[in-house]
Tab-separated table of N, CA, C and O in Angstrom:
chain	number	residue	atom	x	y	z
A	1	UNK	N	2.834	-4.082	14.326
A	1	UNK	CA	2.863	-3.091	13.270
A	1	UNK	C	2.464	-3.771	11.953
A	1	UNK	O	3.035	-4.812	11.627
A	2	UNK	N	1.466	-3.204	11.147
A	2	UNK	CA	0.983	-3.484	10.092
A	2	UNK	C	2.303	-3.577	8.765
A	2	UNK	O	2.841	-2.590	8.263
A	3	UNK	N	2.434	-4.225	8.609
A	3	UNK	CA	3.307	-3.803	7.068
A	3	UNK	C	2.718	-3.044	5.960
A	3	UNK	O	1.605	-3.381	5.555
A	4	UNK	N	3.509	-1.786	5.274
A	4	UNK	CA	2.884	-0.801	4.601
A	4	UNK	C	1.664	-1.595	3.653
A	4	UNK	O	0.497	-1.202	3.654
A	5	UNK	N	2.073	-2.598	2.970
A	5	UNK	CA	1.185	-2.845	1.846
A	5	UNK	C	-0.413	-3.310	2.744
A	5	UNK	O	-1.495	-2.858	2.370
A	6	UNK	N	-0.271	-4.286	3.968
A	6	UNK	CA	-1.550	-3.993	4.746
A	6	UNK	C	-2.626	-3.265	5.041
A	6	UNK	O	-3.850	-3.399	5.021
A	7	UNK	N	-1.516	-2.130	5.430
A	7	UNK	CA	-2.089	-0.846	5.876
A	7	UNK	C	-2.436	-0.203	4.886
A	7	UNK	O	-3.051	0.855	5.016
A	8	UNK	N	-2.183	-0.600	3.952
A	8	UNK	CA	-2.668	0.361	2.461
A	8	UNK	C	-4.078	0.169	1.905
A	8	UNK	O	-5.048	0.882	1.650
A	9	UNK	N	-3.677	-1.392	1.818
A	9	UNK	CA	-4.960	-2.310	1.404
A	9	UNK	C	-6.111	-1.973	2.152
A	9	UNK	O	-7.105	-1.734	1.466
A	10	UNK	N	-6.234	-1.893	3.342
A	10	UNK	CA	-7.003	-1.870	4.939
A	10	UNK	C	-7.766	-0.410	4.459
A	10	UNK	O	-8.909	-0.162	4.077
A	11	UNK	N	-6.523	0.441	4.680
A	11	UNK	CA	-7.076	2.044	4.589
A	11	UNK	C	-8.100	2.215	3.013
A	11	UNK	O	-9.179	2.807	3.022
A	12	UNK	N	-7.619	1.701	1.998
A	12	UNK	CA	-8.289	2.209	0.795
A	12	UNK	C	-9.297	1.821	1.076
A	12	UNK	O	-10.183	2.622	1.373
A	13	UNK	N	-9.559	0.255	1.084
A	13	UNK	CA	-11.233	-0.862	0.975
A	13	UNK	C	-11.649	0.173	1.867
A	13	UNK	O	-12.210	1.009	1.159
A	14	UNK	N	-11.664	0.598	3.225
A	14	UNK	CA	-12.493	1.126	3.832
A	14	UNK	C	-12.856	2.665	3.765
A	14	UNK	O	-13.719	3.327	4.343
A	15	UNK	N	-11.944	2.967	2.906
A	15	UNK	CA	-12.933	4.340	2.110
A	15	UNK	C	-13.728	4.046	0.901
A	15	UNK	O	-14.222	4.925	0.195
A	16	UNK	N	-13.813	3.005	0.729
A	16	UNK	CA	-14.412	2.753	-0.372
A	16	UNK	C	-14.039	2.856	-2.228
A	16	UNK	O	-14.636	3.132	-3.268
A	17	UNK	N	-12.726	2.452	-1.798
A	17	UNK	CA	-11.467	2.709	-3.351
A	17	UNK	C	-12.182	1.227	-3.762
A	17	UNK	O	-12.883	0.445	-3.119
A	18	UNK	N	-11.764	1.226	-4.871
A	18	UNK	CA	-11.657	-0.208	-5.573
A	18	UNK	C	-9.827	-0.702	-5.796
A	18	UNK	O	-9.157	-0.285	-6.741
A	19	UNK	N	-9.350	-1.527	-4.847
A	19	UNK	CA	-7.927	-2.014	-5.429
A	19	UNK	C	-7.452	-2.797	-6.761
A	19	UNK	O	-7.787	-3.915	-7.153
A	20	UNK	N	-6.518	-1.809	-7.362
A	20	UNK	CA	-6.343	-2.981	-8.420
A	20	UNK	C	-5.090	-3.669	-8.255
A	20	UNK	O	-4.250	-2.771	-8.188
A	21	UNK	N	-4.514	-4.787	-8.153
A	21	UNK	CA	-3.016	-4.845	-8.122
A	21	UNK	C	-2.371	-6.071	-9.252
A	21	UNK	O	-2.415	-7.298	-9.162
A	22	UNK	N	-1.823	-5.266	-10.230
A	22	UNK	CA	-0.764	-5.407	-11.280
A	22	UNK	C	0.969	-6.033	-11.405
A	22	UNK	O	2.063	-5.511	-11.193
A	23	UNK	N	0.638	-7.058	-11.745
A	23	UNK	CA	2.287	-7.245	-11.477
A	23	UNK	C	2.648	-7.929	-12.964
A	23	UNK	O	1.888	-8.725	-13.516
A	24	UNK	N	3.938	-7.488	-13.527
A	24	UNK	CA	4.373	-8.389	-14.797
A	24	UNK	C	3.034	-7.339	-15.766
A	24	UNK	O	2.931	-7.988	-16.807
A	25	UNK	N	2.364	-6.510	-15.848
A	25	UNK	CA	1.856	-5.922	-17.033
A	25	UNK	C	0.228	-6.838	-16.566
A	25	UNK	O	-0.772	-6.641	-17.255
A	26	UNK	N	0.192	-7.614	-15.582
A	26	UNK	CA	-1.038	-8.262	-15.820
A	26	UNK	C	-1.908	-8.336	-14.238
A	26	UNK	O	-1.433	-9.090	-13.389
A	27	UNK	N	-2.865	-7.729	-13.983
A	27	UNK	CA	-3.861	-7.640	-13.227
A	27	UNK	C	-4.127	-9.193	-12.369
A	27	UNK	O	-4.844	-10.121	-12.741
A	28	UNK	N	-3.386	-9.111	-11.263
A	28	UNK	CA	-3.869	-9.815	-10.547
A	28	UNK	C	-5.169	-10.015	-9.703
A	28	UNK	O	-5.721	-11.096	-9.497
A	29	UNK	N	-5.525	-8.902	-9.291
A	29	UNK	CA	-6.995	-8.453	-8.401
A	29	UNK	C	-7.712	-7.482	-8.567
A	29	UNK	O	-7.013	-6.495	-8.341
A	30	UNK	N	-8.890	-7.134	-8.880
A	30	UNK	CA	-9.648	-6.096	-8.839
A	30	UNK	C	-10.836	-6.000	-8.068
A	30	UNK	O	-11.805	-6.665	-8.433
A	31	UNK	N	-10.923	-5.235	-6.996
A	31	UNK	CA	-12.115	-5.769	-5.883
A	31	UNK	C	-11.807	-4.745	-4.981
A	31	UNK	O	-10.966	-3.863	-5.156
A	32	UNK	N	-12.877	-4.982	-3.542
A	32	UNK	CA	-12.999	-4.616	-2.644
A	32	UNK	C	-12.706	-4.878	-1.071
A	32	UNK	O	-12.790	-4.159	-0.075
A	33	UNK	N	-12.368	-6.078	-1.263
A	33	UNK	CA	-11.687	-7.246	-0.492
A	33	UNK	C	-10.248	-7.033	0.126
A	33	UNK	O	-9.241	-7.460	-0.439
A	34	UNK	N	-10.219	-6.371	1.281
A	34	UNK	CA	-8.976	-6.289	1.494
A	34	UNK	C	-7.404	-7.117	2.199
A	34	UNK	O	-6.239	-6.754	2.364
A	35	UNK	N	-8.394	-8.696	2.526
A	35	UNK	CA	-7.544	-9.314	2.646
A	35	UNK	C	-7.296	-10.445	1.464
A	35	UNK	O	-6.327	-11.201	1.532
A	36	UNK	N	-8.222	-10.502	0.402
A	36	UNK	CA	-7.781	-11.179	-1.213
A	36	UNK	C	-6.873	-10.150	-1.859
A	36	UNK	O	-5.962	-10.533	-2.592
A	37	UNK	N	-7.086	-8.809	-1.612
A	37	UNK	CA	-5.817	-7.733	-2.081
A	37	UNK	C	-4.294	-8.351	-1.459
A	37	UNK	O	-3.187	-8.399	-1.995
A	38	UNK	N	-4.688	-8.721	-0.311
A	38	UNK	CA	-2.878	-8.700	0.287
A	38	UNK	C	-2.590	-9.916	-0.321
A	38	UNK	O	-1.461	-9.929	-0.812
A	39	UNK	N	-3.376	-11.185	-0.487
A	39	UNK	CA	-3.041	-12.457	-0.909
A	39	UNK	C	-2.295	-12.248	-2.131
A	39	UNK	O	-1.134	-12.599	-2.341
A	40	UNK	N	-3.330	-11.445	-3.168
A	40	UNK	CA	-2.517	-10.956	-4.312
A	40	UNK	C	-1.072	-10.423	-4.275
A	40	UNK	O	-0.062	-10.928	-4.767
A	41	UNK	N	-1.208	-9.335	-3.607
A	41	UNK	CA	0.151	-8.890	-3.626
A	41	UNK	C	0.949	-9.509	-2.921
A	41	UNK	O	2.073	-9.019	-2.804
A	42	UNK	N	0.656	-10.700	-2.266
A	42	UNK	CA	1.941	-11.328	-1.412
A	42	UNK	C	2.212	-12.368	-2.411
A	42	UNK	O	3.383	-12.733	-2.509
A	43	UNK	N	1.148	-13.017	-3.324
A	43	UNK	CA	1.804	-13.868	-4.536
A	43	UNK	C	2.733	-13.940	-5.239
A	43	UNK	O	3.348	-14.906	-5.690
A	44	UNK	N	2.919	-12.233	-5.409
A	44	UNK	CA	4.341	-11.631	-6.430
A	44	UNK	C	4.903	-11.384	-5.602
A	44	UNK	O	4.510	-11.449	-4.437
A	45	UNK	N	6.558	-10.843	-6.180
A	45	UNK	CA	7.681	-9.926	-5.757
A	45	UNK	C	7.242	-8.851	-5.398
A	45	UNK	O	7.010	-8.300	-4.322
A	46	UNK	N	7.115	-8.505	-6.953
A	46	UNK	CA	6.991	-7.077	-6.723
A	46	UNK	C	5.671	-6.597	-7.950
A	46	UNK	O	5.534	-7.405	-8.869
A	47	UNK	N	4.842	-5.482	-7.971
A	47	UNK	CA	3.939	-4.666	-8.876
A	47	UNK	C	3.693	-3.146	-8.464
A	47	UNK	O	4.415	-2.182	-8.206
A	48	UNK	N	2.015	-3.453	-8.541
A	48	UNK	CA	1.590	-2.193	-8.488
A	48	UNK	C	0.320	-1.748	-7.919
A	48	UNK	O	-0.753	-2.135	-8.381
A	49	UNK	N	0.394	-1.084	-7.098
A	49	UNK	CA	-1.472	-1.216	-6.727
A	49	UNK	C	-1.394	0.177	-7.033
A	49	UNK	O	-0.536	1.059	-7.010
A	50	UNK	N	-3.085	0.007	-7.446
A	50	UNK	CA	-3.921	1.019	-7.833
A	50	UNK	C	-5.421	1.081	-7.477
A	50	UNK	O	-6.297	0.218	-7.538
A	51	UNK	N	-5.441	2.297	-7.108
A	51	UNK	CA	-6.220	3.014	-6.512
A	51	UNK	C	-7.564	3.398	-7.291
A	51	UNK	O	-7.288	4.320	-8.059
A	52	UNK	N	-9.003	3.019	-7.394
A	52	UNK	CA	-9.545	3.297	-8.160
A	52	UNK	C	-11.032	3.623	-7.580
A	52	UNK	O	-11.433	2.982	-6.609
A	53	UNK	N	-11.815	4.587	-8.158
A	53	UNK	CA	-12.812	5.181	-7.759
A	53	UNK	C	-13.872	3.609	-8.388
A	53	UNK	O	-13.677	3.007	-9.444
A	54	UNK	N	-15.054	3.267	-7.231
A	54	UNK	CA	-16.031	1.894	-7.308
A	54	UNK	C	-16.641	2.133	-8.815
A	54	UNK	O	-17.253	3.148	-9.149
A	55	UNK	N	-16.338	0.924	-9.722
A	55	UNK	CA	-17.133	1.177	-10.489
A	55	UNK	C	-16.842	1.344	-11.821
A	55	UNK	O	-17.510	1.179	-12.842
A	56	UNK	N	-15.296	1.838	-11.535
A	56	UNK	CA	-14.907	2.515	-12.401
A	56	UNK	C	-14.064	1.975	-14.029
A	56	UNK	O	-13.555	2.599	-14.961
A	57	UNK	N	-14.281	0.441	-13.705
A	57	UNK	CA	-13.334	-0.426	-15.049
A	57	UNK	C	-12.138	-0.340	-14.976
A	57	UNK	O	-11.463	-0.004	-14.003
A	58	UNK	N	-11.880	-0.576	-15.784
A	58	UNK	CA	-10.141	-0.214	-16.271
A	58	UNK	C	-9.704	1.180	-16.503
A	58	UNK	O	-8.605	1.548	-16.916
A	59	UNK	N	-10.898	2.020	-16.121
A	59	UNK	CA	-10.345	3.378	-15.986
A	59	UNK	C	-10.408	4.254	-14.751
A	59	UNK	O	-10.840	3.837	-13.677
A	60	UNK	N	-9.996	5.388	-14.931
A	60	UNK	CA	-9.988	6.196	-13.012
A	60	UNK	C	-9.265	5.549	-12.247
A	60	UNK	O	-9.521	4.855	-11.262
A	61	UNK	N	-8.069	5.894	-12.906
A	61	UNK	CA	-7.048	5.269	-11.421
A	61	UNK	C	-7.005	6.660	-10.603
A	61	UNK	O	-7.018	7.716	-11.236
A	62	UNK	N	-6.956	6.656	-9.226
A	62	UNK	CA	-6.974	8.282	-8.806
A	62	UNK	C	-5.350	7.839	-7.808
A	62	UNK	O	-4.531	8.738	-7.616
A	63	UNK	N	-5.117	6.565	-7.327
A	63	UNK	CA	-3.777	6.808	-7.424
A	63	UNK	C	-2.840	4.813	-7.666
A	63	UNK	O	-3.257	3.702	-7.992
A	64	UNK	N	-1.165	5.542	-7.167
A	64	UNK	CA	-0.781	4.375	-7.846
A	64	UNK	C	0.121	4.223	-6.611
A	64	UNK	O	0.258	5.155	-5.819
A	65	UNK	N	0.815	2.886	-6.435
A	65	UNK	CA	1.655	2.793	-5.340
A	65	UNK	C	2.769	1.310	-5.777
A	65	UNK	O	2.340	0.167	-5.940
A	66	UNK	N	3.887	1.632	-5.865
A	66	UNK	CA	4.555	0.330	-6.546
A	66	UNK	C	5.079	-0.657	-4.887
A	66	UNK	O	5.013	-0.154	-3.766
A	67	UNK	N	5.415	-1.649	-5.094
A	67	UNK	CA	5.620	-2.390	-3.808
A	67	UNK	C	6.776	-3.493	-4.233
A	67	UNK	O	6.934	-3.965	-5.359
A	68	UNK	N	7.549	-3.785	-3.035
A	68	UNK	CA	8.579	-4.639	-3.415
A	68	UNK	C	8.440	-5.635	-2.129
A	68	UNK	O	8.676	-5.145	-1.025
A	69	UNK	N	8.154	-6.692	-2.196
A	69	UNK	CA	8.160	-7.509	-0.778
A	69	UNK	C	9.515	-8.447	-1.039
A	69	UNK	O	10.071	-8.793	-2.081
A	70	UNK	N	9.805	-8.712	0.401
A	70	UNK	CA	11.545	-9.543	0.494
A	70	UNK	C	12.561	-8.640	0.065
A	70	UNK	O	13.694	-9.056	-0.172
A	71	UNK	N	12.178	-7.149	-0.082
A	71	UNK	CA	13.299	-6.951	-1.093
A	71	UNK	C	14.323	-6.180	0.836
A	71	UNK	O	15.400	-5.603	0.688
A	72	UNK	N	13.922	-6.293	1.829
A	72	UNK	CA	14.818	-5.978	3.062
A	72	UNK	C	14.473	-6.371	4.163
A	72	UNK	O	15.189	-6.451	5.161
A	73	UNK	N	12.705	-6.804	4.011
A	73	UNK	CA	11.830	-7.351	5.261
A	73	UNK	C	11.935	-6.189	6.552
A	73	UNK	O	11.940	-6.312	7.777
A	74	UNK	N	11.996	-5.305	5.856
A	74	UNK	CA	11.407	-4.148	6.850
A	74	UNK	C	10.147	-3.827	6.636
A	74	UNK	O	9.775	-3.006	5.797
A	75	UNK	N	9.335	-4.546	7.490
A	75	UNK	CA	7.650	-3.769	7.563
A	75	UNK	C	7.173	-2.333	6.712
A	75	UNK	O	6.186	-2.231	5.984
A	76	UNK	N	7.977	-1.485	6.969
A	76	UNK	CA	7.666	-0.169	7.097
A	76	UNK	C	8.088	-0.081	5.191
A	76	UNK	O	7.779	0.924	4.551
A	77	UNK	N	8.670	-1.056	4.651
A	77	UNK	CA	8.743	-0.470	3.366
A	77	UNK	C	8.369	-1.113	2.268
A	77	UNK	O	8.885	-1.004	1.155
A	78	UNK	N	7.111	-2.054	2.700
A	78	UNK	CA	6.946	-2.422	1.772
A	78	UNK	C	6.544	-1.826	0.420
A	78	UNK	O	6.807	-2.191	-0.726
A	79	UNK	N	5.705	-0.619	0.976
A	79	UNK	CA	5.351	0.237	-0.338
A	79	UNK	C	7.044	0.950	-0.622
A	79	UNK	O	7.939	0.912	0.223
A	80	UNK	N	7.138	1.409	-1.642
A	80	UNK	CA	8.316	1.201	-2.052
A	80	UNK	C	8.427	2.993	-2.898
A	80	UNK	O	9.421	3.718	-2.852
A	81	UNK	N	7.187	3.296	-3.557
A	81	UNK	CA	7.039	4.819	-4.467
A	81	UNK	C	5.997	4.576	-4.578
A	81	UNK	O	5.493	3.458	-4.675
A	82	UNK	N	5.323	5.949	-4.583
A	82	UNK	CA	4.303	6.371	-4.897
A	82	UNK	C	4.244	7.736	-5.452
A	82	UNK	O	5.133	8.543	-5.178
A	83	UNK	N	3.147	8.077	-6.295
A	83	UNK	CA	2.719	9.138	-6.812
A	83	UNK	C	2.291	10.088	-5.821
A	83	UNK	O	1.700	9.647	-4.835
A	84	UNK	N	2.515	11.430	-5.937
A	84	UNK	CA	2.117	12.712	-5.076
A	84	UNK	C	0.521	13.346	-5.741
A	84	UNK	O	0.218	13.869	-6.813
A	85	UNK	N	-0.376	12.928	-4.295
A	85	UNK	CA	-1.236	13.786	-4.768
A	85	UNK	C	-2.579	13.398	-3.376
A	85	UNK	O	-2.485	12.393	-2.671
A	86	UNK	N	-3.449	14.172	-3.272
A	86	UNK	CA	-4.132	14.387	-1.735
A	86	UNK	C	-4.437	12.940	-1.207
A	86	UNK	O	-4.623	12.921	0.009
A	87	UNK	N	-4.540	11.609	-1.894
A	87	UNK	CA	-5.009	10.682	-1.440
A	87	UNK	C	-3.892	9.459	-0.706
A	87	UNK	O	-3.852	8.839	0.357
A	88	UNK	N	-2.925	9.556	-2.152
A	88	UNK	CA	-1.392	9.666	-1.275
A	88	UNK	C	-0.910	9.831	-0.200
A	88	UNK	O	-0.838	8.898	0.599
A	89	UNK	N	-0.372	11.306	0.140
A	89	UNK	CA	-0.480	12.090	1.109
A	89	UNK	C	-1.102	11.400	2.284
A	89	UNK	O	-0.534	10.920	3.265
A	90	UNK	N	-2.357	11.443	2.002
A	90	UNK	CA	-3.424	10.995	3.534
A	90	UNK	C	-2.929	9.700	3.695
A	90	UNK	O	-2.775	9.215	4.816
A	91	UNK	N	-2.649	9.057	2.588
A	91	UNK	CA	-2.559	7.798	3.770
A	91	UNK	C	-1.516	8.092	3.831
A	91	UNK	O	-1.649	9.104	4.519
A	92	UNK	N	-0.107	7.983	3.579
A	92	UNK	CA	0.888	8.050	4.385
A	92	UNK	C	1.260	8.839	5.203
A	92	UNK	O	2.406	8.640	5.606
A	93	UNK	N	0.530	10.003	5.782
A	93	UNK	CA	0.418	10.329	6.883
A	93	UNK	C	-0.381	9.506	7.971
A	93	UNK	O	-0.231	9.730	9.172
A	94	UNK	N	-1.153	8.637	7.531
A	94	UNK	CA	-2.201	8.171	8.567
A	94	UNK	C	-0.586	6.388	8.578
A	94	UNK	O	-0.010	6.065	9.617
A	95	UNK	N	-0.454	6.031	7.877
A	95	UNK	CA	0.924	4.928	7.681
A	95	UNK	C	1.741	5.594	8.682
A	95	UNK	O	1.629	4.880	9.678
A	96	UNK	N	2.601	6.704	8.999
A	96	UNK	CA	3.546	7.406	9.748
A	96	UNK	C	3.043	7.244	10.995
A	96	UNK	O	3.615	6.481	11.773
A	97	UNK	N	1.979	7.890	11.345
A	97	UNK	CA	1.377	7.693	12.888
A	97	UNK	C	1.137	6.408	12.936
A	97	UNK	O	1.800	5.958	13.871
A	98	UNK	N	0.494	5.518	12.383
A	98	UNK	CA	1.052	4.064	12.686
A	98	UNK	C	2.495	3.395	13.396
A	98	UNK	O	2.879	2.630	14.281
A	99	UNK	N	2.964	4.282	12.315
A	99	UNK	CA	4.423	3.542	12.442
A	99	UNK	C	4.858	3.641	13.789
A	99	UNK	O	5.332	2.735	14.474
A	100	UNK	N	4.572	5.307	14.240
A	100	UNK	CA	5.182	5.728	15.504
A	100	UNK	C	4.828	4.940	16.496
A	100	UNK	O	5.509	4.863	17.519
A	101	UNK	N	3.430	4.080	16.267
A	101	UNK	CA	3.832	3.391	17.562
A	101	UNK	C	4.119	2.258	17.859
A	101	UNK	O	4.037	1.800	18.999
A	102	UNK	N	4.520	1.617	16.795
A	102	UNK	CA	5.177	0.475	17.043
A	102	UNK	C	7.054	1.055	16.188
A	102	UNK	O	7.459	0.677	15.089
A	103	UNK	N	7.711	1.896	17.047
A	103	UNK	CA	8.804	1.942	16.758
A	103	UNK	C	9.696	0.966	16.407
A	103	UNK	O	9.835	-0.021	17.130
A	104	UNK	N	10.568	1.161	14.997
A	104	UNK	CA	11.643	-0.102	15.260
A	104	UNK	C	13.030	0.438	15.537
A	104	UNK	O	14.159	-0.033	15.403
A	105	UNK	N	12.430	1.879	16.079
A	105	UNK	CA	14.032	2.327	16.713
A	105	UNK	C	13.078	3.436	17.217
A	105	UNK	O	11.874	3.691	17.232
A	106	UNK	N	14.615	4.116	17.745
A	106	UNK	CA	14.066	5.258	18.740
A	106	UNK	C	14.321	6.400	17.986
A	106	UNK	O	13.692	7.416	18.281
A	107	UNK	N	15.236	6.435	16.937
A	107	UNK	CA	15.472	7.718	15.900
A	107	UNK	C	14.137	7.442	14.672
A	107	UNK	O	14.165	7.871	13.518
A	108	UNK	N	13.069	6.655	15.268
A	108	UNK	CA	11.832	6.828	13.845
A	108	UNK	C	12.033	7.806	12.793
A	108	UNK	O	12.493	8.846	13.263
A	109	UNK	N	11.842	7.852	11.457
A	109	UNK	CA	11.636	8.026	10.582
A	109	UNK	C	11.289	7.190	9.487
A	109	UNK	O	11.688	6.032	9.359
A	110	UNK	N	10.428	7.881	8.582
A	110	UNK	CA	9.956	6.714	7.542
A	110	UNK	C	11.154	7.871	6.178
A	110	UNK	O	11.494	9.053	6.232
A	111	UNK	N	11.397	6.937	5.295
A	111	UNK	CA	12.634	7.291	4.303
A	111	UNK	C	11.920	7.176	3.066
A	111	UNK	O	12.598	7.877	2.315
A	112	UNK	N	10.953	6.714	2.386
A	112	UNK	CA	9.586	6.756	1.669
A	112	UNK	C	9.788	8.240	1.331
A	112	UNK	O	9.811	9.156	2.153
A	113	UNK	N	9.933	8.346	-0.034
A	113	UNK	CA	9.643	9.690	-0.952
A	113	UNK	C	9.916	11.230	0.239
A	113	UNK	O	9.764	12.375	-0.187
C-alpha cells in the first residue's frame, strides 16, 4: 500500500499538475518529478502540497493538501486535510479504492475529512 502522500504525488505528476510543497512558510519543491516531490516532503515533519496548473508560477494553486509524517505511521494518513473541491474529491476517491486493497483491517474505512 502506497502511503497517502505517494499516492498523491504519483496521481497529480501524472495528470500533469505541477507540485508545490511548502513547509515552515518556505517552498521546498516546485516541479514535475514525482519522486523529488516525496524526497521533499519526507525531509520535513510536516507542510503543504499544492496543486498547481503547468506553468503557472507562484500563482494557480487549484488545490491544497496539508501532511503530517511520524505523526502515527499509519500509511493511510499521511495526508492529514485537505480542501473540498472536484480535484480533491477525485483523488481521494481514487486513494480509497487503493486503500481497499491492501486492507489494514477488515472494518476499512478512511477517517480523512
Amino acid at each position: 500500500m502506497l502511503p497517502a502522500h505517494h499516492h498523491l504525488l504519483k496521481w497529480a505528476t501524472r495528470r500533469g499538475f505541477t507540485v508545490e510543497v511548502v513547509s515552515e512558510d518556505e517552498v521546498d519543491y516546485t516541479g514535475t518529478k514525482w519522486l523529488e516531490a516525496v524526497d521533499a516532503v519526507e525531509a520535513v515533519e510536516e507542510g503543504q502540497i499544492y496543486l498547481k496548473k503547468p506553468g503557472s508560477g507562484t500563482s494557480g494553486y487549484l488545490a491544497g493538501f496539508n501532511f503530517i509524517l511520524e505523526w502515527n505511521d499509519a500509511p493511510d494518513e499521511t495526508i492529514s486535510d485537505w480542501g473540498i473541491n472536484d480535484i480533491t474529491i477525485a483523488w481521494d476517491m481514487e486513494y480509497t479504492e487503493h486503500c481497499k486493497r491492501y486492507p489494514i483491517n477488515t472494518e476499512f474505512s478512511r477517517s480523512n475529512n
